[in-house]
Short mmCIF file of C-alpha atoms in Angstrom, two decimals:
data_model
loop_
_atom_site.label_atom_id
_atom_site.label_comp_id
_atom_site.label_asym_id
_atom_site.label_seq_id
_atom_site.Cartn_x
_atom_site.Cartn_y
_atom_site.Cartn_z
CA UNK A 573 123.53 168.81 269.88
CA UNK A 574 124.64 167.95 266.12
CA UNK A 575 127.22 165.63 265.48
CA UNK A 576 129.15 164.64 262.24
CA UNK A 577 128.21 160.67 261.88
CA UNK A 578 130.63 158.36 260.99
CA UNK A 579 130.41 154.76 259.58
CA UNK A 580 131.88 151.75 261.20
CA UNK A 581 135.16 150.99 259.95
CA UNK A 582 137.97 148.35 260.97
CA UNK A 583 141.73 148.77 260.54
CA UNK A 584 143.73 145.90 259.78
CA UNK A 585 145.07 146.11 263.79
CA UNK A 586 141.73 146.13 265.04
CA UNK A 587 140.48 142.95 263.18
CA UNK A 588 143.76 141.56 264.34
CA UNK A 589 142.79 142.22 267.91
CA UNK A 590 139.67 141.05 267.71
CA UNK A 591 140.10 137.82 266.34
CA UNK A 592 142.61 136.93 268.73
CA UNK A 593 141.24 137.82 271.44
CA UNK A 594 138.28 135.85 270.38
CA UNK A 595 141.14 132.40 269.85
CA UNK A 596 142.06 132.99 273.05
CA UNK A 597 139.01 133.64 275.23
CA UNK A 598 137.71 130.81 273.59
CA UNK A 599 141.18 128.38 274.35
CA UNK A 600 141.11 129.45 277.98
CA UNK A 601 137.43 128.86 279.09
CA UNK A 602 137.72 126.03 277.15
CA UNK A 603 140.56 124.46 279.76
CA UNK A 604 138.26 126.12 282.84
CA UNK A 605 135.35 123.83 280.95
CA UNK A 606 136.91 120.66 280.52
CA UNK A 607 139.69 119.94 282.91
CA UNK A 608 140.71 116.92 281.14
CA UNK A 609 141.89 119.04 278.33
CA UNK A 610 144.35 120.39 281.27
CA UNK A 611 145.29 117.23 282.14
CA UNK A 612 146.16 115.97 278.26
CA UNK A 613 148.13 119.11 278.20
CA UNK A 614 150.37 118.09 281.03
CA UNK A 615 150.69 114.49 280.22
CA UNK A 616 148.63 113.39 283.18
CA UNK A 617 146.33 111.78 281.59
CA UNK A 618 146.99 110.72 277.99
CA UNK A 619 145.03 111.90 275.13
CA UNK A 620 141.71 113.60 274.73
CA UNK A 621 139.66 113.20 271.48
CA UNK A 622 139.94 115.62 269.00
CA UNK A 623 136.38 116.05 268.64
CA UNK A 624 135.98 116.81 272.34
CA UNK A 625 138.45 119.55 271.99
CA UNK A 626 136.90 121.13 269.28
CA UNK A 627 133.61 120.98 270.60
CA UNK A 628 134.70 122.82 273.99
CA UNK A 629 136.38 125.26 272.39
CA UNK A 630 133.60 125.56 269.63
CA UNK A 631 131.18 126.06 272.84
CA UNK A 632 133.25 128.36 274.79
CA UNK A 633 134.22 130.66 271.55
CA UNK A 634 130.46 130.99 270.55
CA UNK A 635 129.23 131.62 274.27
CA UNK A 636 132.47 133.32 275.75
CA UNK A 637 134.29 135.22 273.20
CA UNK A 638 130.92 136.23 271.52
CA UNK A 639 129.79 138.32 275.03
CA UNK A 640 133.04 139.80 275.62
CA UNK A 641 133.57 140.54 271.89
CA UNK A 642 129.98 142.24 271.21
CA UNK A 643 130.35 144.14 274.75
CA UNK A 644 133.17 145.53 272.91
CA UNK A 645 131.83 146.16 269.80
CA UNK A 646 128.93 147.61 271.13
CA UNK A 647 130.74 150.35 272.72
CA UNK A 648 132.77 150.98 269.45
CA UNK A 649 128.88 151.41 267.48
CA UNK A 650 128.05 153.85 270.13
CA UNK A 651 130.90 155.70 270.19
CA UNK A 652 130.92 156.34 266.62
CA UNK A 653 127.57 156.97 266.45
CA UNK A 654 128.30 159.91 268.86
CA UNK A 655 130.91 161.27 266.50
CA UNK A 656 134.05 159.96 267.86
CA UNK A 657 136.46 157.57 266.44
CA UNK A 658 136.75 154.25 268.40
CA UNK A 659 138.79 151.05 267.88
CA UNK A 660 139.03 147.72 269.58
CA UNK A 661 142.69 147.35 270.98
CA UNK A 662 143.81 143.87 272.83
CA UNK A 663 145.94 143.49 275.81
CA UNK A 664 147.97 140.34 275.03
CA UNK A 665 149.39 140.26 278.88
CA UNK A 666 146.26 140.12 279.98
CA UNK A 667 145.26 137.21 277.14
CA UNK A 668 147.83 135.37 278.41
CA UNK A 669 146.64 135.44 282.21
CA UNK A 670 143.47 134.62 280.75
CA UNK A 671 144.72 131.19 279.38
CA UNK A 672 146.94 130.90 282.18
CA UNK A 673 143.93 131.30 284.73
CA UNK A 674 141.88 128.60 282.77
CA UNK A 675 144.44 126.09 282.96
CA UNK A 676 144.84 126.78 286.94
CA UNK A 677 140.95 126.73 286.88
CA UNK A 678 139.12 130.01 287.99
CA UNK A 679 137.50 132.61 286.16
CA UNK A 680 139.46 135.76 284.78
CA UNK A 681 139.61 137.90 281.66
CA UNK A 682 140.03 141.08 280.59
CA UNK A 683 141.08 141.06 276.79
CA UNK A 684 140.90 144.37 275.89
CA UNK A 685 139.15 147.71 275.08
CA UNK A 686 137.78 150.00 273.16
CA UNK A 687 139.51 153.50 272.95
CA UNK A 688 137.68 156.63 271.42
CA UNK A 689 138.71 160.08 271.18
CA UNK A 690 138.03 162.85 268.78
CA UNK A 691 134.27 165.33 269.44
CA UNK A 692 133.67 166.93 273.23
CA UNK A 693 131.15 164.38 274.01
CA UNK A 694 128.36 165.09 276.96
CA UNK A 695 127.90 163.24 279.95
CA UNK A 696 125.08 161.79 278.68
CA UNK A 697 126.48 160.48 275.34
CA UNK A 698 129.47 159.24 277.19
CA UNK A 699 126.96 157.27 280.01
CA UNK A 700 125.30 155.78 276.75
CA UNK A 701 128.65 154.35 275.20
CA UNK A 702 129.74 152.43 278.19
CA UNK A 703 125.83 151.28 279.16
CA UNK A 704 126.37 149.50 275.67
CA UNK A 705 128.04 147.06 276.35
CA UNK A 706 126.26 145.66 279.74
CA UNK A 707 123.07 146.02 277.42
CA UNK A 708 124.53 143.97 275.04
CA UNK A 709 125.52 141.57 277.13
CA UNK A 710 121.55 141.24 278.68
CA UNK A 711 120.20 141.17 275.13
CA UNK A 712 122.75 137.99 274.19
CA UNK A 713 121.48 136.08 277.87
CA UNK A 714 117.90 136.45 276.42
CA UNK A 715 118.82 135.35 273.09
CA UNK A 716 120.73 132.19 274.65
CA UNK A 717 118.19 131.29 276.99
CA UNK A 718 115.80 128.98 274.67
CA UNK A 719 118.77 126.83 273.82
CA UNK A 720 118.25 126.14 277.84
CA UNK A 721 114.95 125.39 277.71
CA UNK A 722 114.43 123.88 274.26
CA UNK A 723 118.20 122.43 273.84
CA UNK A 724 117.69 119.25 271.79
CA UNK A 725 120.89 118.06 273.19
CA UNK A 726 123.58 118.23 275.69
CA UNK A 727 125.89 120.17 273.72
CA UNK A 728 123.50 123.20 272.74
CA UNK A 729 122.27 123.03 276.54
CA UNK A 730 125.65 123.26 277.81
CA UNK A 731 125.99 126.52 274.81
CA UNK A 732 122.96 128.01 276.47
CA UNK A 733 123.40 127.53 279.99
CA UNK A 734 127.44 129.05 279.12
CA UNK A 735 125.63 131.66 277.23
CA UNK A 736 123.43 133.10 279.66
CA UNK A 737 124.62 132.83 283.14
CA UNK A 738 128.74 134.34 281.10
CA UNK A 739 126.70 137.34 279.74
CA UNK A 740 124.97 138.09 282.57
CA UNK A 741 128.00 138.09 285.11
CA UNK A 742 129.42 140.09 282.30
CA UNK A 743 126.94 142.69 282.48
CA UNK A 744 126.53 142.57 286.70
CA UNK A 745 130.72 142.59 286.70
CA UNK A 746 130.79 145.89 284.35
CA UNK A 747 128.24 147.69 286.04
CA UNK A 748 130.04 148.18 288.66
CA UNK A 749 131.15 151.87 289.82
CA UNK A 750 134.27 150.71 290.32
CA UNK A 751 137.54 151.93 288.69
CA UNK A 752 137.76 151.99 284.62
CA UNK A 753 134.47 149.58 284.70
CA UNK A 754 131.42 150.96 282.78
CA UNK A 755 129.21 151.57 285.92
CA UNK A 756 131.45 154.21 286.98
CA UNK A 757 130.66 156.26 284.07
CA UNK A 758 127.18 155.41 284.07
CA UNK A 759 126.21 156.42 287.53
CA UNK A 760 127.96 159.56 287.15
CA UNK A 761 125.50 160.41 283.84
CA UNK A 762 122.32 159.06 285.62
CA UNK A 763 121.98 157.04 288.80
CA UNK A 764 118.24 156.14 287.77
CA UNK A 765 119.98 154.20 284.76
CA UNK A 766 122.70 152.84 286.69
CA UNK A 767 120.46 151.13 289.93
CA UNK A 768 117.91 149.85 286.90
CA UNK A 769 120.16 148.10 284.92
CA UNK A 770 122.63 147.22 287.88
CA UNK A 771 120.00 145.92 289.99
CA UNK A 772 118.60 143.53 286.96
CA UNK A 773 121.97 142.23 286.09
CA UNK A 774 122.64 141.38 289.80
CA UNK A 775 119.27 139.80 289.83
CA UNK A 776 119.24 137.73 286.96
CA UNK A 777 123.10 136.66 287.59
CA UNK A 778 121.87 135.31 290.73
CA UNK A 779 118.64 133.43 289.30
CA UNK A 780 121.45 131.94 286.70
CA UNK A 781 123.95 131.17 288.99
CA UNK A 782 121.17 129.28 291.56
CA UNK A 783 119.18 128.19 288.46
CA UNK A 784 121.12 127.29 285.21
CA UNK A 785 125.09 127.59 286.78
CA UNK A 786 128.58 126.86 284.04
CA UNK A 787 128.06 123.29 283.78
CA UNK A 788 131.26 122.30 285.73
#
């Protein structure tokens, strides 16, 4: 089937979005990291170096926001390259929980989506855009893993081991056929695809988990 192609293209909103979702990803898994930035925040516990701070949130921006940001994006490339027109849109409620649930210490985040509309679209092509993302988010835990293995210091092993073992419970997470996830539409294009790259995310999220963890 031909389809008109269409280059990637960011509004003003959508740039907007993205960037702060990216700030604030990057702010709350930076409190879930370091709990004494919590406890500076609340006066329990004095000051904590500037220097510390920005490295956390350096860390958690470049390992965190990165895999939820190119999941994203990778969906939007997709999409467009399909024919349809696709933009990044935040949810700033949810943003907020996110920061929220870093500062009360557990894992949660769901900072947005990508909407596209526009060309009839087939199963298949639809199955590809939202097996983009989970993809993604396996290619980016390969590309952090040799700062695990080779990290010439704490700080870049603490980037790799975040790196990995976030993008791959990204991926497991989204594959899951489950509600507005991505494995829902991917299982209902090919269940082949689905159980191959469902199984391997569970797989390797476990081996991370047991092997290479968040660095608490």
């Amino acid at each position: 089937m031909s389809h008109e192609r269409r280059s990637i293209r960011f509004s003003g909103r959508e740039i907007q979005d993205l960037l702060i979702a990216w700030i604030a990803l990057g702010v709350a898994f930076a409190f879930l990291l370091n709990r004494q930035l919590v406890s500076a925040l609340f006066g329990a516990t004095g000051i904590v170096a500037v220097d510390d701070a920005i490295i956390t949130v350096g860390v958690s921006m470049a390992t965190v926001g990165v895999g939820f940001l190119l999941h994203e994006l990778a969906h939007k490339v997709v999409a467009i390259k399909f024919g349809r027109v696709a933009e990044f849109r935040a949810d700033y409620s949810m943003l907020l929980l996110a920061v929220g649930a870093g500062i009360a210490g557990f894992l949660f985040a769901a900072p947005g989506a990508v909407y596209h509309a526009g060309r009839e679209i087939t199963a298949r092509e639809n199955g590809l855009i939202a097996i983009a993302g989970p993809v993604t988010n396996l290619l980016l835990a390969g590309l952090f893993f040799p700062l695990v293995v080779l990290a010439p210091s704490p700080i870049v092993y603490q980037a790799g081991q975040l790196g990995v073992t976030v993008n791959l419970v990204l991926a497991a997470f989204n594959m899951i056929p489950f509600g507005p996830l991505d494995g829902r539409t991917v299982i209902s294009w090919s269940v082949i695809v689905f159980a191959l790259v469902f199984g391997l995310s569970v797989v390797l999220t476990y081996l991370s988990w047991t092997r290479i963890g968040l660095g608490f």
